[in-house]
mmCIF file of C-alpha atoms in Angstrom:
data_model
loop_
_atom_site.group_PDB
_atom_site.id
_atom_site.type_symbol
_atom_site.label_atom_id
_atom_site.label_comp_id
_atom_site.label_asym_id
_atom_site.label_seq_id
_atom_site.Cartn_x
_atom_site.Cartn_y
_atom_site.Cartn_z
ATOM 1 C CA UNK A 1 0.384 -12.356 -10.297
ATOM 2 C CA UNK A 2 -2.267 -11.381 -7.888
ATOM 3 C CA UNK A 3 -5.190 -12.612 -8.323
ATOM 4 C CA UNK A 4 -8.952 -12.830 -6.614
ATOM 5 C CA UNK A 5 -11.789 -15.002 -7.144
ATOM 6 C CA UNK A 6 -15.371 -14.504 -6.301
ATOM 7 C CA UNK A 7 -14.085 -12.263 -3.196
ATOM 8 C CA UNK A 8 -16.681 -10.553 -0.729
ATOM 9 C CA UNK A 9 -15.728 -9.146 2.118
ATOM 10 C CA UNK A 10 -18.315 -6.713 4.054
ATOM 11 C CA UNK A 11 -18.868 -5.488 7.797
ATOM 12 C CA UNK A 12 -21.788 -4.404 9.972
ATOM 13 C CA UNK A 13 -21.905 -0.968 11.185
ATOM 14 C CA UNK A 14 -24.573 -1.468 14.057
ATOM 15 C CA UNK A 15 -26.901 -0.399 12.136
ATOM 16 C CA UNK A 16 -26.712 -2.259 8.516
ATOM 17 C CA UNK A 17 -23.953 -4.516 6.618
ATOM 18 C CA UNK A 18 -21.742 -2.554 4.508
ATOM 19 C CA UNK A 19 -20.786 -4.277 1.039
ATOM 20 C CA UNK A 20 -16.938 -3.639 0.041
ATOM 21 C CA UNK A 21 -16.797 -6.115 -2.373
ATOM 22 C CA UNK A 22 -19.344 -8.614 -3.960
ATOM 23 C CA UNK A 23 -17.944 -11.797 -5.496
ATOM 24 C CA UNK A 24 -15.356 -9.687 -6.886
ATOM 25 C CA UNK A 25 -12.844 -11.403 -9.905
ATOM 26 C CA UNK A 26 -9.871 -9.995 -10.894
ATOM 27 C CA UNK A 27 -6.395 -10.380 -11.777
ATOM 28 C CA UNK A 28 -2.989 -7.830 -11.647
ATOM 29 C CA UNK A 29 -0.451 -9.032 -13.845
ATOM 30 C CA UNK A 30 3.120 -8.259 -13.609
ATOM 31 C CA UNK A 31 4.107 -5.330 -15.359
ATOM 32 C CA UNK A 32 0.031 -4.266 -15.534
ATOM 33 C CA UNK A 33 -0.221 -1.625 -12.982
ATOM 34 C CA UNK A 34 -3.476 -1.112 -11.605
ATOM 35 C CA UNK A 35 -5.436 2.389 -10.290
ATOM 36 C CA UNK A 36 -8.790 1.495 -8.789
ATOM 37 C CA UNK A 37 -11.161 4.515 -8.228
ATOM 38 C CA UNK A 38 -13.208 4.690 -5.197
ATOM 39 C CA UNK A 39 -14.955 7.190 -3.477
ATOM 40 C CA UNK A 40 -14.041 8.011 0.448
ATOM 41 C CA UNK A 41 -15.521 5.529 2.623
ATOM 42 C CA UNK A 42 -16.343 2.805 0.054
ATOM 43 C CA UNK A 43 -13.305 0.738 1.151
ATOM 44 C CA UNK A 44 -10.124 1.695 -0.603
ATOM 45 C CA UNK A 45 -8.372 0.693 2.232
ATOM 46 C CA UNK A 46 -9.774 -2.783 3.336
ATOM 47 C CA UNK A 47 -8.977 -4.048 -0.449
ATOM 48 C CA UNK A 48 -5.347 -2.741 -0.433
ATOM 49 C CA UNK A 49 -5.612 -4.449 3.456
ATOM 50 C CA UNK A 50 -6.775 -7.967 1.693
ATOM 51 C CA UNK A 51 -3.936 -7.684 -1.223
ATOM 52 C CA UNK A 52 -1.726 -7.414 1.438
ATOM 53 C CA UNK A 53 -2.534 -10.518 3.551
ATOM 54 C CA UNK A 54 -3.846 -7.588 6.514
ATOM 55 C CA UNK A 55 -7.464 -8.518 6.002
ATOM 56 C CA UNK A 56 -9.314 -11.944 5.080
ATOM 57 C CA UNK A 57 -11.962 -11.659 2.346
ATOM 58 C CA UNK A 58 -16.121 -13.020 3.866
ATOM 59 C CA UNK A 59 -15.352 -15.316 1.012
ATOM 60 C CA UNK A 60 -13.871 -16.202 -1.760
ATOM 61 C CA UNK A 61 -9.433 -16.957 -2.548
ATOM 62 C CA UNK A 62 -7.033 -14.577 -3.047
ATOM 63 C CA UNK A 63 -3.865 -15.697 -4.997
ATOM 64 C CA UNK A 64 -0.652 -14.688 -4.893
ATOM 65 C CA UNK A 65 2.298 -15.863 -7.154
ATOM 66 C CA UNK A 66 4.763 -12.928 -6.726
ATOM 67 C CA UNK A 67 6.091 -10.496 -3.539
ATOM 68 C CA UNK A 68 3.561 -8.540 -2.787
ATOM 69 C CA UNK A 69 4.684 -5.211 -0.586
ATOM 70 C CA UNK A 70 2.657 -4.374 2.800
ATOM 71 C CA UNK A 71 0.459 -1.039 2.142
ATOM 72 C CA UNK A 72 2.637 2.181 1.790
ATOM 73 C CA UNK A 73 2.641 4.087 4.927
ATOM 74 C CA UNK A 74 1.062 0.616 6.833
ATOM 75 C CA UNK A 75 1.808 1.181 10.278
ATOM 76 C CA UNK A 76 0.583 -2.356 12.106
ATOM 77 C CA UNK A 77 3.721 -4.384 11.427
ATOM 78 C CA UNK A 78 6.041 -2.038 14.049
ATOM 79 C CA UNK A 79 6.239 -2.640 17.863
ATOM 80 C CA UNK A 80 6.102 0.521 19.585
ATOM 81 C CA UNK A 81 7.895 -0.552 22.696
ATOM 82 C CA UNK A 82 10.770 -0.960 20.073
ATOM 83 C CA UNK A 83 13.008 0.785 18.572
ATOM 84 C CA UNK A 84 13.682 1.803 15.268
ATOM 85 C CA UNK A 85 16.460 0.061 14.842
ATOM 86 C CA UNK A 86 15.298 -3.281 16.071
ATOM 87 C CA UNK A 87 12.112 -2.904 13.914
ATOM 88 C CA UNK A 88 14.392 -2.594 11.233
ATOM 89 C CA UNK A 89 16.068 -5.353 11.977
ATOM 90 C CA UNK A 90 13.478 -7.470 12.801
ATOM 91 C CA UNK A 91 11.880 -6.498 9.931
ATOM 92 C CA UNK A 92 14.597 -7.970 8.019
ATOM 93 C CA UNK A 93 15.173 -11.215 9.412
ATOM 94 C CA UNK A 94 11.264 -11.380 8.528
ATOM 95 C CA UNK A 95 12.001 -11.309 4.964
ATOM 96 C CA UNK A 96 15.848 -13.030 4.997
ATOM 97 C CA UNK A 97 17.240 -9.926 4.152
ATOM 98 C CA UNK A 98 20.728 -8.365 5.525
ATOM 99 C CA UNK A 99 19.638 -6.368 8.878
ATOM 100 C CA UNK A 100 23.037 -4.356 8.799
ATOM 101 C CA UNK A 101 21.880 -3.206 5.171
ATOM 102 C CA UNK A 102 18.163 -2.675 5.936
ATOM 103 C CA UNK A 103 18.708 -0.528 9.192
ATOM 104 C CA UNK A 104 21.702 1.512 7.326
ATOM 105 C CA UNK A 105 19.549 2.063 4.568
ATOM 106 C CA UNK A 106 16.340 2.909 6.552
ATOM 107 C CA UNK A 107 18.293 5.002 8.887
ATOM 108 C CA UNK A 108 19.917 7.278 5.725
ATOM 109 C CA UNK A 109 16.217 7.792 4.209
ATOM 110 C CA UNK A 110 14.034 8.273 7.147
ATOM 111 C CA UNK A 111 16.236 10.723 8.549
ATOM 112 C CA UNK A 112 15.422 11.328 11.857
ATOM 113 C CA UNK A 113 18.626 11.091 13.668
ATOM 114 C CA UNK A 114 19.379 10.111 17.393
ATOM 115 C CA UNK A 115 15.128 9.162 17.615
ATOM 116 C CA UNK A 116 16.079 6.500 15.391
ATOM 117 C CA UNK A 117 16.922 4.973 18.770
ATOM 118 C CA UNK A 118 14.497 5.580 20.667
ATOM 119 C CA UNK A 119 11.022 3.641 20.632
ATOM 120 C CA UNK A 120 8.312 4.221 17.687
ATOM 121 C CA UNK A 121 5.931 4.820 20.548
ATOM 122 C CA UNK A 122 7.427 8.637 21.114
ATOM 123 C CA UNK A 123 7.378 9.014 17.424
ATOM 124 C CA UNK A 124 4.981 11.771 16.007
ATOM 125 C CA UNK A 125 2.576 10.656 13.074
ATOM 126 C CA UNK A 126 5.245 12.373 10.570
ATOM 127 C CA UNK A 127 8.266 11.054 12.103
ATOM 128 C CA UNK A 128 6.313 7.225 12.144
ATOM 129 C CA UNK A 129 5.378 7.299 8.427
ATOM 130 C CA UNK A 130 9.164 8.405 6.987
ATOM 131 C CA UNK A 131 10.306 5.112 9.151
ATOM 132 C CA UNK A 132 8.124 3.050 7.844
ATOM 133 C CA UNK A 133 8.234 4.390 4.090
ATOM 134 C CA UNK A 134 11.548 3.963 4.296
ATOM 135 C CA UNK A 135 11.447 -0.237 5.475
ATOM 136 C CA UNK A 136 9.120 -0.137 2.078
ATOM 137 C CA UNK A 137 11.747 0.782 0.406
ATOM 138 C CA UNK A 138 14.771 -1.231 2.221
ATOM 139 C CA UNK A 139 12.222 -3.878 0.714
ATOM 140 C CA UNK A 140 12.216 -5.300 -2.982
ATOM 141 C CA UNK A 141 8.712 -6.012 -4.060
ATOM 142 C CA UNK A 142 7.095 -7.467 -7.569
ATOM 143 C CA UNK A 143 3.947 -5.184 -6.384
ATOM 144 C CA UNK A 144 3.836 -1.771 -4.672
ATOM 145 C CA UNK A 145 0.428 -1.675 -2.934
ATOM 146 C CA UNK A 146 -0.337 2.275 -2.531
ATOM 147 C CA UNK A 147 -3.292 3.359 -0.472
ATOM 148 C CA UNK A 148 -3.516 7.006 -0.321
ATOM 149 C CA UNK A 149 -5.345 7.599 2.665
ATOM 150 C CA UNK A 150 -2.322 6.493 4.665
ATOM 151 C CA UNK A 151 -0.475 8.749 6.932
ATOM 152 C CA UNK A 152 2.363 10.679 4.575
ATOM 153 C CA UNK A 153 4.826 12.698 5.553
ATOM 154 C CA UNK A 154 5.435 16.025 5.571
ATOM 155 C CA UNK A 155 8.938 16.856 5.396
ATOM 156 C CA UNK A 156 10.070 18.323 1.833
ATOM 157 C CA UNK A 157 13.706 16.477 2.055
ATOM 158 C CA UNK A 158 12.078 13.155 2.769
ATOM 159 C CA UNK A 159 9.580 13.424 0.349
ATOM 160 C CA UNK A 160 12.080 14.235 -2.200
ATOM 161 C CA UNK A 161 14.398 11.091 -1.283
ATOM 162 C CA UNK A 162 11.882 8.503 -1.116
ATOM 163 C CA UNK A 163 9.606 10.006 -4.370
ATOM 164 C CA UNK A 164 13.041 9.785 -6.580
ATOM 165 C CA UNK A 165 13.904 6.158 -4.946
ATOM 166 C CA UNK A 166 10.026 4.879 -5.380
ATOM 167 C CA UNK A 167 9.778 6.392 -9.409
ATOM 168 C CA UNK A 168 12.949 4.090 -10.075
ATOM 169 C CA UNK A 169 11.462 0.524 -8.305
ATOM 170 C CA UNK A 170 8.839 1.256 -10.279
ATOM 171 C CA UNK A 171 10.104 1.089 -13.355
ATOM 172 C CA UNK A 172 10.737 -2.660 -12.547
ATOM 173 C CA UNK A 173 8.033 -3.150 -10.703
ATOM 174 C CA UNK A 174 3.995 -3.109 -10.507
ATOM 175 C CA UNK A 175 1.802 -0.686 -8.611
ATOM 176 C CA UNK A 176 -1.390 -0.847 -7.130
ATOM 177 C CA UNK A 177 -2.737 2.235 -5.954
ATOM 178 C CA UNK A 178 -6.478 2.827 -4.673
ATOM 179 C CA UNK A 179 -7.461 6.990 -4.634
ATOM 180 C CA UNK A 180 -10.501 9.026 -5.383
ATOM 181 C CA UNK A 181 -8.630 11.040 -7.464
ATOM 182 C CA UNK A 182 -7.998 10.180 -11.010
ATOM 183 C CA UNK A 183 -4.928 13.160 -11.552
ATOM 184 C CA UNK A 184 -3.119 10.691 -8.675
ATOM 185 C CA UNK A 185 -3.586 7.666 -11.030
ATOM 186 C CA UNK A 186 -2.122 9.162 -13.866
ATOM 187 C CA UNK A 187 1.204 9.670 -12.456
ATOM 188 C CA UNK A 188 1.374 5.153 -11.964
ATOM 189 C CA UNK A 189 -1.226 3.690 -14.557
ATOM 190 C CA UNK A 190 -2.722 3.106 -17.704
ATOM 191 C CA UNK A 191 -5.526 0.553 -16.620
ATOM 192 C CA UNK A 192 -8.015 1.248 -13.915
ATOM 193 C CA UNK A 193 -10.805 0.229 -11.909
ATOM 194 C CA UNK A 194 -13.868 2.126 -10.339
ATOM 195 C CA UNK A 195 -15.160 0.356 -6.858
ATOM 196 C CA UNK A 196 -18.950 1.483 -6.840
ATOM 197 C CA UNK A 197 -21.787 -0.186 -4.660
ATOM 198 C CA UNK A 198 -19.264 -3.575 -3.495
ATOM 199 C CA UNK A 199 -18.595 -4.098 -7.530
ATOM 200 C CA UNK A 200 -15.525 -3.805 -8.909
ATOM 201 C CA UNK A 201 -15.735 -2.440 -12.527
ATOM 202 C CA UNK A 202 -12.238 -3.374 -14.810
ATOM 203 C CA UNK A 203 -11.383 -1.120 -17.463
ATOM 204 C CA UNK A 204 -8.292 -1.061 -20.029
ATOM 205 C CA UNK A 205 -7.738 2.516 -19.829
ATOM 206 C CA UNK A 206 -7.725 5.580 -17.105
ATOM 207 C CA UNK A 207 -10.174 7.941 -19.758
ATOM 208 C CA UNK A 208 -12.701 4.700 -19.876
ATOM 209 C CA UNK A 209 -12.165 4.385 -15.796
ATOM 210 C CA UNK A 210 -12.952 8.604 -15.420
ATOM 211 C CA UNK A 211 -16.205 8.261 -17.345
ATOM 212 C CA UNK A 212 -18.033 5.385 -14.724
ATOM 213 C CA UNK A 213 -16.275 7.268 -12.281
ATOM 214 C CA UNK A 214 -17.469 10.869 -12.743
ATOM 215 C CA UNK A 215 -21.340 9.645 -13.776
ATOM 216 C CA UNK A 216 -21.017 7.667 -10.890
ATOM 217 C CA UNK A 217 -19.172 11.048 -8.061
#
């Protein structure tokens, strides 16, 4: 379960406070995927950030009883002086996993041959996302957290690989995915959520979502 209570979180652009959220209550069960709609700039990203332990919330607690993934595509938790392979492996040890069996299994997806040895900093943006998409993926998660205005790659045999490997973790899994377009929701849930003025409204269906969401476009 992940779960928030009265959460705000907000930030001042140098010229007036921003509102993400406003005491903000609500809970993603296992098994209970979750699409929240949100317009570009209203903050998609910071909540998927606070899910994720990336951001604190102003105030309020955030609960978490289950293994919650970092954000699809998130970039922050690789050293660029590194490389790939010791990310990988470090990455591992982080979460007591096998590092043999992470960096084989990262190196097979992402793809990118002899660079996998060299240091993320001489990555391109493409090359960067497929790495880490794939150490999602070495990962087992209860919750997928899916922002889509993350970097994504571009390469069609990648895309193809990881797509196949993320549709079957999710059938065991739960997926929360912010976007401002509904069509990308309907491919992960049934539920969803429309983030308008710092207020998160809950709904039980995508159609009941669309309607707030469309009035409010």
């Amino acid at each position: 379960m992940l779960e928030f209570e009265n959460v705000s979180k907000s930030f001042w652009t140098g010229k007036q406070r921003k509102v993400i959220l406003e005491r903000a209550s609500f809970r993603v069960e296992l098994g209970s995927s979750l699409g929240i709609l949100a317009a570009n700039g209203t903050g998609k990203t910071t909540i998927i950030n606070m899910m994720a332990g990336l951001e604190k919330p102003d105030e309020g607690t955030i609960r978490k009883s289950c293994r919650v993934s970092f954000p699809l595509g998130f970039m922050g938790g690789v050293i660029g002086k590194h490389t790939a392979r010791e990310n990988a492996r470090f990455i591992a040890r982080l979460y007591g996993l096998d590092p043999d069996y992470v960096e084989a299994f990262s190196r097979w997806l992402c793809g990118i041959e002899e660079y996998y040895d060299m240091p993320i900093g001489t990555f391109s943006s493409g090359m960067r996302a497929r790495f880490t998409f794939s150490l999602l993926l070495a990962l087992e998660f209860d919750i997928y957290l899916i922002d889509e205005g993350m970097p994504s790659s571009t390469d069609t045999e990648f895309n193809k690989k990881a797509g196949t490997i993320l549709r079957d973790r999710l059938r065991d899994s739960t997926v929360v995915i912010v976007s401002h377009s509904p069509a990308t929701l309907e491919k992960f849930c049934r539920s969803a959520a429309v983030l308008r003025d710092g207020q998160l409204h809950m709904f039980n269906s995508l159609e009941e979502a669309k309607q707030l969401y469309d009035y409010s476009a």
